[in-house]
Coordinates of C-alpha atoms in Angstrom, one line a residue:
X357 CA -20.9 -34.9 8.8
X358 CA -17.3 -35.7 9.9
X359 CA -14.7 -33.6 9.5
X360 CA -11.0 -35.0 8.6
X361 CA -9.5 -32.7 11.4
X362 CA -10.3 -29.5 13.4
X363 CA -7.7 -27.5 11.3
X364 CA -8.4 -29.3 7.4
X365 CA -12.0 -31.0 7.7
X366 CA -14.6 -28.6 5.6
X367 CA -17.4 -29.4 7.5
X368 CA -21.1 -29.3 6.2
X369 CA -21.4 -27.5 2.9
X370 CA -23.3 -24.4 2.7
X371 CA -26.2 -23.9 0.2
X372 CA -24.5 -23.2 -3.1
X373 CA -27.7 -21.9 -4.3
X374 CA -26.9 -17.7 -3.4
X375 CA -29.2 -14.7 -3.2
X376 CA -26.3 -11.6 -4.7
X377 CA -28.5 -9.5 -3.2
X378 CA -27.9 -10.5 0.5
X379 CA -23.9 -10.8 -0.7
X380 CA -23.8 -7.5 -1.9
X381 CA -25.8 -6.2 1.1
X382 CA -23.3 -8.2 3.6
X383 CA -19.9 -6.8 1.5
X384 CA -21.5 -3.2 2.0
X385 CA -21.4 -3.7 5.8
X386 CA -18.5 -5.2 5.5
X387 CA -16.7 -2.5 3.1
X388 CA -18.3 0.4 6.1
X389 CA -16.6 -1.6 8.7
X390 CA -13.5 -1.9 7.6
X391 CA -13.4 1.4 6.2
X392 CA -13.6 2.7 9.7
X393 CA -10.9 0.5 10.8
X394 CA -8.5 1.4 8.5
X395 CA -9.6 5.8 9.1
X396 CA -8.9 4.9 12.7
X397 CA -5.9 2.6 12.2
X398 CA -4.4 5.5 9.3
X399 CA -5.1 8.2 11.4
X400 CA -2.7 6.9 14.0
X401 CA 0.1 6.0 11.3
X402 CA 0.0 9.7 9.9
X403 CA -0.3 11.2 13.5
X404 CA 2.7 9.1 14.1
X405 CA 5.1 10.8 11.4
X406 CA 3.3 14.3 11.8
X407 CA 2.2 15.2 15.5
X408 CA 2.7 12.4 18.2
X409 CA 6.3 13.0 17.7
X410 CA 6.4 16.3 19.0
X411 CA 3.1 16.6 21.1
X412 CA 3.9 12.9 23.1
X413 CA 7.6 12.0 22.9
X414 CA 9.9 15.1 23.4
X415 CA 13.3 14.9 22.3
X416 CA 16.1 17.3 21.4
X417 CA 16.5 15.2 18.3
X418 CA 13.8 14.6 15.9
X419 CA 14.9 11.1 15.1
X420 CA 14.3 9.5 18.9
X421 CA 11.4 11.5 18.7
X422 CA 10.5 9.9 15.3
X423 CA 11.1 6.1 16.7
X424 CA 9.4 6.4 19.7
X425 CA 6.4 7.8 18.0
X426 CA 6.7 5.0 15.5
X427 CA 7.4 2.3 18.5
X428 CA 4.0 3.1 19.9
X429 CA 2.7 2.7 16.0
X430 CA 4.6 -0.5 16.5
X431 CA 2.8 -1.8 20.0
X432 CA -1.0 -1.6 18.5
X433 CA 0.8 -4.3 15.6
X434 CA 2.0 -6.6 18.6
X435 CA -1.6 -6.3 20.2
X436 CA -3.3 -7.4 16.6
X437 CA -2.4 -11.0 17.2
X438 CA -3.2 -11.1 20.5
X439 CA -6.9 -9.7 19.3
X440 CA -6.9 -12.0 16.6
X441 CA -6.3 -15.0 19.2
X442 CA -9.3 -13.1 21.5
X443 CA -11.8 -12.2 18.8
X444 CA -10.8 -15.3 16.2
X445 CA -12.2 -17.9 18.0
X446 CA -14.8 -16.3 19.8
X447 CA -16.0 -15.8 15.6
X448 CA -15.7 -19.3 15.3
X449 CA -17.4 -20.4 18.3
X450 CA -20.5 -17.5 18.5
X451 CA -20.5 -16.1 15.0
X452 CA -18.9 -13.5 12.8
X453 CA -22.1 -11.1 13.1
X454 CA -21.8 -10.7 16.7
X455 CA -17.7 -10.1 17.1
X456 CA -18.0 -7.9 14.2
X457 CA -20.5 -5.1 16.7
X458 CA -18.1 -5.5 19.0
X459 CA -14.8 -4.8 17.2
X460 CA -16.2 -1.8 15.6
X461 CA -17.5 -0.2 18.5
X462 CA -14.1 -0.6 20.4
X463 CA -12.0 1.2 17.1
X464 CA -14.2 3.9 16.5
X465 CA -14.2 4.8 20.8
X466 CA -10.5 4.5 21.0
X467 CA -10.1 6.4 18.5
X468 CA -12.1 9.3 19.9
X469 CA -10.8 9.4 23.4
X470 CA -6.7 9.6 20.9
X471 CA -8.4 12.6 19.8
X472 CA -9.4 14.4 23.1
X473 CA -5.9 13.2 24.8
X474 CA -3.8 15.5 26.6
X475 CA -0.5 16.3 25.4
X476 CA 2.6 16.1 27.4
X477 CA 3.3 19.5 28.1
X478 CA -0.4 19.1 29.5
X479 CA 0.2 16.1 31.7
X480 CA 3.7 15.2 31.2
X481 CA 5.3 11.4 31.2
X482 CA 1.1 10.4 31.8
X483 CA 0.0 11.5 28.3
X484 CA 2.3 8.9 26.3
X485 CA 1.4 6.3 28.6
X486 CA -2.3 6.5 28.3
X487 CA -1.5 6.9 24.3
X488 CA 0.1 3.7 24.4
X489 CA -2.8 2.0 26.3
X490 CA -5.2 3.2 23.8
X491 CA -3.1 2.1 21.2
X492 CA -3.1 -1.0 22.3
X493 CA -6.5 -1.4 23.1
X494 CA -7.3 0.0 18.9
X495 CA -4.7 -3.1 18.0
X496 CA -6.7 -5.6 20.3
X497 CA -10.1 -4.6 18.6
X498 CA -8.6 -4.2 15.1
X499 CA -7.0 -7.6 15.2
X500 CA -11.1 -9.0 15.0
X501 CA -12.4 -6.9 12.6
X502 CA -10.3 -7.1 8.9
X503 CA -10.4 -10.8 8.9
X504 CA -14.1 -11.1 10.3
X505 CA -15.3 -8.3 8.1
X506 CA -13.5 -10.2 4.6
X507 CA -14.7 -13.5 6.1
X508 CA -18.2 -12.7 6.3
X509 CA -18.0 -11.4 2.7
X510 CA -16.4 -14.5 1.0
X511 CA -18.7 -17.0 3.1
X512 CA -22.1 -15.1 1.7
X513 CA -20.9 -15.1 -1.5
X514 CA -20.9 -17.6 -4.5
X515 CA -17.5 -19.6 -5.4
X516 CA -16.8 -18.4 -8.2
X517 CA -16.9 -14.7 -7.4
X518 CA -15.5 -15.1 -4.1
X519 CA -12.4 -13.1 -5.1
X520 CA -14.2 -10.7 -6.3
X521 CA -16.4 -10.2 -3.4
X522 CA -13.4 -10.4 -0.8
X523 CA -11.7 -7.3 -3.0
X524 CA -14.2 -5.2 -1.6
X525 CA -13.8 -5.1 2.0
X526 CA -10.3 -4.4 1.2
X527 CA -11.3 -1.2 -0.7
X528 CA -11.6 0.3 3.0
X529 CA -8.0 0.7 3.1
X530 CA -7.6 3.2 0.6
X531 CA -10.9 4.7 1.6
X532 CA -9.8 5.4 5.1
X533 CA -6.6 6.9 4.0
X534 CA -8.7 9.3 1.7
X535 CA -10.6 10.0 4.7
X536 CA -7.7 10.1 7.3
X537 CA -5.2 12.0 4.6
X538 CA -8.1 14.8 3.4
X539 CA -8.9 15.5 7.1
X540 CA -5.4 15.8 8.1
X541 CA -5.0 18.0 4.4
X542 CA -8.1 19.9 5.1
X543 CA -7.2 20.7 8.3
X544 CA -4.2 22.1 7.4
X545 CA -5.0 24.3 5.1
X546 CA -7.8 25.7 7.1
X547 CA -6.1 26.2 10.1
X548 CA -2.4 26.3 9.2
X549 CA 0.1 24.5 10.4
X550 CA 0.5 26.5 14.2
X551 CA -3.2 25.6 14.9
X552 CA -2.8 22.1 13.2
X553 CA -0.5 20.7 15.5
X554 CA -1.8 22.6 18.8
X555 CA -5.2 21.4 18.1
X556 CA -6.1 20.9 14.2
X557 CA -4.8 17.1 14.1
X558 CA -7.5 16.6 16.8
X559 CA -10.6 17.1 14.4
X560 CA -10.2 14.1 12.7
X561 CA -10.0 11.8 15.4
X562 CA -12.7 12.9 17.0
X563 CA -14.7 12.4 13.7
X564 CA -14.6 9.1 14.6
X565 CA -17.8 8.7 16.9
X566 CA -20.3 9.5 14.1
X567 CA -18.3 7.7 11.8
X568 CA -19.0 4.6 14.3
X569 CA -22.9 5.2 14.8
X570 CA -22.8 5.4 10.8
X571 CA -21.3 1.7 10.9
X572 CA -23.0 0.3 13.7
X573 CA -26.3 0.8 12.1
X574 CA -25.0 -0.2 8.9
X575 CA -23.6 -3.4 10.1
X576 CA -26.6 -4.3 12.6
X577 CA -28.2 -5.5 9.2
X578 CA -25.5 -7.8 8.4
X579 CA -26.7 -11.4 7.5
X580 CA -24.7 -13.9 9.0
X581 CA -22.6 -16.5 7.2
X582 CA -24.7 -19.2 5.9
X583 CA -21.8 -21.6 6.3
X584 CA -21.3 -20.5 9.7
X585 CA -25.0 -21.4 10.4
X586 CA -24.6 -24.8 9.0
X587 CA -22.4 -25.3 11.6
X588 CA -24.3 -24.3 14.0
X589 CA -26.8 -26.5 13.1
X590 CA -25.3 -29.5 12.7
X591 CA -23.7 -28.7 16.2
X592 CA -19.9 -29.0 14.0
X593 CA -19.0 -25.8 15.5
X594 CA -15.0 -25.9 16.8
X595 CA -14.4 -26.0 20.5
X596 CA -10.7 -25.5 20.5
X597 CA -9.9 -23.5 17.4
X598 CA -6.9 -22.1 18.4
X599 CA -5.2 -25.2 19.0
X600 CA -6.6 -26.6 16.3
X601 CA -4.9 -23.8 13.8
X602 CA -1.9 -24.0 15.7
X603 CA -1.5 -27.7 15.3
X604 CA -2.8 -28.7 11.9
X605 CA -2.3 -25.2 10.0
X606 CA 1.1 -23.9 10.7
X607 CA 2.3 -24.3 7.2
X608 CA -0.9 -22.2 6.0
X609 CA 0.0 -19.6 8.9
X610 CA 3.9 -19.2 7.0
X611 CA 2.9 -19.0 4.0
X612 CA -0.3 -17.1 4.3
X613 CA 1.2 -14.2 6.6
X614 CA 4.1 -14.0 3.7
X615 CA 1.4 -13.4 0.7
X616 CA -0.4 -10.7 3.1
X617 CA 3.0 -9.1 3.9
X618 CA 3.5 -6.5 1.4
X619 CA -0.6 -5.1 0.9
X620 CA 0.6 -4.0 5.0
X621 CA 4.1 -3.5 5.5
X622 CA 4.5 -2.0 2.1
X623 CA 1.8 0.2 2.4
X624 CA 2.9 1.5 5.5
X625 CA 6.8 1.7 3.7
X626 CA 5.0 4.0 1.5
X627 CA 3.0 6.1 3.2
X628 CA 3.6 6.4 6.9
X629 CA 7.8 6.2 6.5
X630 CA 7.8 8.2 3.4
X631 CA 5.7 11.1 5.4
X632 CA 8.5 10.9 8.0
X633 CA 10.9 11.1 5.3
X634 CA 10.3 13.5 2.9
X635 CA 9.0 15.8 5.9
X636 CA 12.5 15.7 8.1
X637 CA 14.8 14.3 5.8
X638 CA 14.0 15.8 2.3
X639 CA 12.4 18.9 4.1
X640 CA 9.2 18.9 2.1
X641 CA 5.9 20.2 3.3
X642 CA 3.6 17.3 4.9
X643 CA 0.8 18.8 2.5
X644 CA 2.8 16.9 -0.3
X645 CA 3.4 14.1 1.3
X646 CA -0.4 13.8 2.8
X647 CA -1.4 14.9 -1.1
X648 CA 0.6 11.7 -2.4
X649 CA -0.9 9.2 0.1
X650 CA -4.2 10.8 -0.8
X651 CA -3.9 10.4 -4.6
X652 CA -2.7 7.0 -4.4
X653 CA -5.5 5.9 -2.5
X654 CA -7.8 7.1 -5.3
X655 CA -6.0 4.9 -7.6
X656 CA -5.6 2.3 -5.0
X657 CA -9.4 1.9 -5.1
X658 CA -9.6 0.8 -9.3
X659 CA -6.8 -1.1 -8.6
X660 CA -8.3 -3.6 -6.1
X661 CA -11.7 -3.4 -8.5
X662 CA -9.3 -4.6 -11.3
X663 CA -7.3 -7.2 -9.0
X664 CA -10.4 -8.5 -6.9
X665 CA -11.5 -9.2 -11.0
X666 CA -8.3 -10.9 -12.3
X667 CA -8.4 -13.3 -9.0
X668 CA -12.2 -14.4 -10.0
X669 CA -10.9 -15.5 -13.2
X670 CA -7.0 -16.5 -12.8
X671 CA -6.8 -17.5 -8.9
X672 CA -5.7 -15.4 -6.2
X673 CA -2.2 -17.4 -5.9
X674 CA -1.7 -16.5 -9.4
X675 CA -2.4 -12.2 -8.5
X676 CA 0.2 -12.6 -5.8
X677 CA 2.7 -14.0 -7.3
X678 CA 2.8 -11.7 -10.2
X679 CA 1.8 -8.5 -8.0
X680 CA 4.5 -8.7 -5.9
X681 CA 6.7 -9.5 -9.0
X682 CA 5.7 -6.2 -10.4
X683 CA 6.2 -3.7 -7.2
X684 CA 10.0 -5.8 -6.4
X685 CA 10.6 -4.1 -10.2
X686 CA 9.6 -1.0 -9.1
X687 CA 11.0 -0.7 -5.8
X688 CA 14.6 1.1 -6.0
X689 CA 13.2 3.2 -9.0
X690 CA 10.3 4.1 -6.6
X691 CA 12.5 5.6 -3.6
X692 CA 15.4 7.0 -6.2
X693 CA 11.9 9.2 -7.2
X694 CA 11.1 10.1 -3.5
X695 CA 14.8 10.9 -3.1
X696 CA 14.4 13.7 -5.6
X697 CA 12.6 16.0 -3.1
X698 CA 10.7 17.2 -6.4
X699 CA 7.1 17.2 -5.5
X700 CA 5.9 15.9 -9.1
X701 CA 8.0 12.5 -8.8
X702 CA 7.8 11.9 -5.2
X703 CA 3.6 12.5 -6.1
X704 CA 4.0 10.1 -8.8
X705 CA 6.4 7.3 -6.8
X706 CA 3.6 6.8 -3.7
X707 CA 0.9 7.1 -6.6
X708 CA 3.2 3.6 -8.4
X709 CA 4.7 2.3 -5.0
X710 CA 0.8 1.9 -3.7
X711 CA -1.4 0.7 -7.1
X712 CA 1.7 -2.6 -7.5
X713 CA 1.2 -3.6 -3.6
X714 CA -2.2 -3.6 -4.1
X715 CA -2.3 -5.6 -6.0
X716 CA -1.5 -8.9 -4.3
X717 CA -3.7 -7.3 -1.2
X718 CA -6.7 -6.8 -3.2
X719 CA -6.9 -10.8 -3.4
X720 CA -5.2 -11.7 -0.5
X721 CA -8.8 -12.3 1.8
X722 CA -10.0 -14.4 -0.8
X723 CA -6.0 -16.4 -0.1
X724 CA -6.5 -16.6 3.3
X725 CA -9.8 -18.1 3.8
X726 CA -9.1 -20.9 1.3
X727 CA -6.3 -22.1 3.7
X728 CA -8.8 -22.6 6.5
X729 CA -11.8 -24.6 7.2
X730 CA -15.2 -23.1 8.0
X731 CA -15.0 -24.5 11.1
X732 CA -11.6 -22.3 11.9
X733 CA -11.6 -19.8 9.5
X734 CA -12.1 -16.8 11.4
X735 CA -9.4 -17.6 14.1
X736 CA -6.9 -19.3 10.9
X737 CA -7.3 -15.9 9.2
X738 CA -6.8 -13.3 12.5
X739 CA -3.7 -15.4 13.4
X740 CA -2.3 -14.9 9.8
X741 CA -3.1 -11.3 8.7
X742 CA -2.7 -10.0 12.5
X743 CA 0.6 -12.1 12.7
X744 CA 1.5 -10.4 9.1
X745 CA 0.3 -6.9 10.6
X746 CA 2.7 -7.4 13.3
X747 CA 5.7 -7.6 11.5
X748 CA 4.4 -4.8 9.0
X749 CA 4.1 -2.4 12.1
X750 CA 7.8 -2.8 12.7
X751 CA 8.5 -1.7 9.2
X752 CA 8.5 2.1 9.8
X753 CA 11.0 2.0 12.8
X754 CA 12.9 -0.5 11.3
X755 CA 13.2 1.8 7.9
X756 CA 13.4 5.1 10.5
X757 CA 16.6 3.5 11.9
X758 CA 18.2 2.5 9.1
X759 CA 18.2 5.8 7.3
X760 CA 19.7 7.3 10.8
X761 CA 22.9 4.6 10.8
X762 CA 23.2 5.1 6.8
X763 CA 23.4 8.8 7.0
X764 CA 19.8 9.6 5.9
X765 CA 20.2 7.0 2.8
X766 CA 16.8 6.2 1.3
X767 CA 18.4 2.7 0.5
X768 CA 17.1 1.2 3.1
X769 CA 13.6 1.9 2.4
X770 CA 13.7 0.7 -1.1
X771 CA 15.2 -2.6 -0.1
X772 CA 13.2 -3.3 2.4
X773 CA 10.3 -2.6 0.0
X774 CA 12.4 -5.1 -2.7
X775 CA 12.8 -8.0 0.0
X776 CA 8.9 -7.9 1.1
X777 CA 7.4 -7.8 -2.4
X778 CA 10.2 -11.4 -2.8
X779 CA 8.3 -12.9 0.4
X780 CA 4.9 -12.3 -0.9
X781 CA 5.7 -13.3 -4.5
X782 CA 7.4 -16.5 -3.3
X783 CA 4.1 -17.5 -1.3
X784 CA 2.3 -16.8 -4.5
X785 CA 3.7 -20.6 -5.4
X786 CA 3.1 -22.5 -2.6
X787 CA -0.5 -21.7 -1.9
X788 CA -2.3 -23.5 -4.4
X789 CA -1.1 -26.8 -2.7
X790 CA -1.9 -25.5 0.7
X791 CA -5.8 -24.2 -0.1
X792 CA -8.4 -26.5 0.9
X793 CA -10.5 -25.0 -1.7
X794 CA -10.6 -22.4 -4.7
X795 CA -9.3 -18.9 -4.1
X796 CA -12.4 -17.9 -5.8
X797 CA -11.8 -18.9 -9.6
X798 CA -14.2 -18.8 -12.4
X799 CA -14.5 -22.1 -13.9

């Protein structure tokens, strides 16, 4: 069968006759999977505002300290797309199955080796070098596995639950900040917070490498995408899907990265900055601030169950625009909370901040692989998210700066959180007319 053209043609249909049990089995892997990536990835973002700071990047004053720490955050973002380029269309040309093993195995061993890293007064200038190598090799491998993993989800499942379906891979996020949060929480109230950041922050990293023989074994029995294997059969498969995105998909690239924007950048607003924040600026314990992130990832989790839900029956496009409607309300009221210093509202502000950016993120897989054909979905979707992801790393250090020129103003934190809940609500509109087919809706 012909297609109309590498980036729009839909290529040879899959069966539409689906077996739930093999797309429940395949979103299972695909929920482990990326709920490794996102411990891993979280584990660096909270390491960033708590420890790497002071045990990596020494400075007389905390806020250089602070930015370098969050520029390294930064550099694993710039190395997404560049694994999303890598791993995208090897996905399209071998199969999601197969880039999938390898993505998760390099997350969960970078992460490992972060753990067992010496600090600087260890090996001096060497120790945030080889942190910024592994970082960037953790960006490389993540930028393959979020949009395989959601991929391989949506293309095993049936139409008209594809939303729902492509919520659950997404449920890793706030699973791995439970995981990544408690084991930072835990550790510090076992061992305090001297033994915490001479060795305690290392526990959890670690943790990592049975974590990944967990996944591995759980994803070997992934079942490959039955419209990936049409392709293969019919020999349809894309030679050049890079280009092909590039050329014929720019538009979906825009508009796409805009409606992923706020699920990352606004998370890490949230979490990651706030940490920083409420620690140095508002001098609050970290156990309050790791206590917030950790609570509003347990409400995270019903929320993208409720989202995932409302996109199966009103359209993802639809649960974008009005999520990011709903957290540009909130977004000033959310930081005047944090701004408080009083543990209670500060609690409750991450717990509101987090469950209304969810909201457009719980559908926003489901978005992106409706832009893209079969033929270049994988590569369409890693160039998009990771390109998204890229931007979203710079939030923190762009936020850390601007409180440092305003005079520790938490202004510009809510703004920036106002102006990217605009973006993704704005691409809430335009993607209908840029889908090639339905973001999962219930006829």
């Amino acid at each position: 069968m012909a297609s109309n053209s590498p980036a729009t043609g839909l290529g040879p249909k899959a069966p539409r006759v689906v077996d739930e049990r093999v797309t429940k089995k395949v979103a299972l892997a695909a929920l482990v999977g990326t709920t490794l990536e996102w411990y891993d990835f979280f584990l660096f973002t909270t390491a960033a505002a708590l420890v790497f700071n002071a045990q990596y990047f020494v400075s007389a004053d905390p806020f250089v300290a602070a930015m370098s720490s969050f520029a390294t955050l930064a550099v694993g973002f710039v190395a997404r797309p560049i694994g999303g380029f890598i791993f995208g269309a090897l996905g399209d040309k071998v199969g999601r199955k197969k880039i999938l093993m390898i993505t998760i195995v390099g997350i969960g061993v970078v992460t490992g080796l972060i753990g067992l890293l010496p600090n600087y007064a260890t090996i001096g200038v060497a120790a945030p070098i080889i942190l910024v190598a592994l970082r960037i090799l953790q960006g490389l491998a993540v930028g393959g596995e979020w949009s395989g993993a959601v991929i391989i989800a949506v293309e095993n499942a049936p139409v008209e639950k594809r939303a729902g379906y492509a919520a659950l891979p997404q449920i890793g996020s706030p699973i791995g900040t439970i995981l990544s949060s408690g084991g930072f929480f835990g550790m510090l109230y076992l061992v305090g917070q001297t033994n915490f950041d001479a060795w305690g922050w290392r526990i959890p990293f670690v943790a990592a490498i049975p974590l990944l023989a967990v996944s591995m074994w759980i994803r070997s029995r992934l079942s490959e995408s039955p419209e990936f294997e049409a392709l293969m059969e019919s020999g349809e498969t894309e030679h050049a899907p890079i280009r092909g995105v590039l050329t014929n998909s720019w538009r979906q690239i825009l508009v796409g990265g805009c409606s992923a924007l706020l699920g990352i950048g606004g998370f890490y607003l949230i979490t990651s900055f706030v940490v920083f924040y409420g620690t140095k600026v508002l001098k609050m314990p970290s156990e309050t601030l790791l206590l917030g992130s950790l609570l509003a990832a347990v409400f995270e989790i019903f929320v993208l169950i409720w989202a995932g839900r409302m996109g199966e029956k009103y359209g993802a496009s639809k649960v974008i625009l009005w999520g990011g409607i709903a957290s540009a309300i909130v977004a000033v009221p959310v930081f005047l909370a944090i701004d408080t210093a009083n543990p209670v509202l500060v609690i409750l502000a991450m717990i509101i901040g987090v469950c209304t950016l969810s909201v457009p993120y719980a559908v926003s897989g489901t978005a992106l692989t409706s832009l893209f054909a079969t033929r270049v979905r994988y590569t369409g979707v890693a160039i998009t998210s990771n390109g998204a992801s890229m931007i979203s790393g710079f939030v923190p250090l762009i936020a850390t700066a601007l409180v440092a020129a305003t005079g520790n103003s938490f202004w510009p934190g809510a703004i920036i959180l106002l102006v990217v809940s605009i973006m993704t609500a704005l691409s809430g509109i335009f993607l209908p007319a840029l889908s090639i087919e339905e973001e999962g809706m219930k006829h």
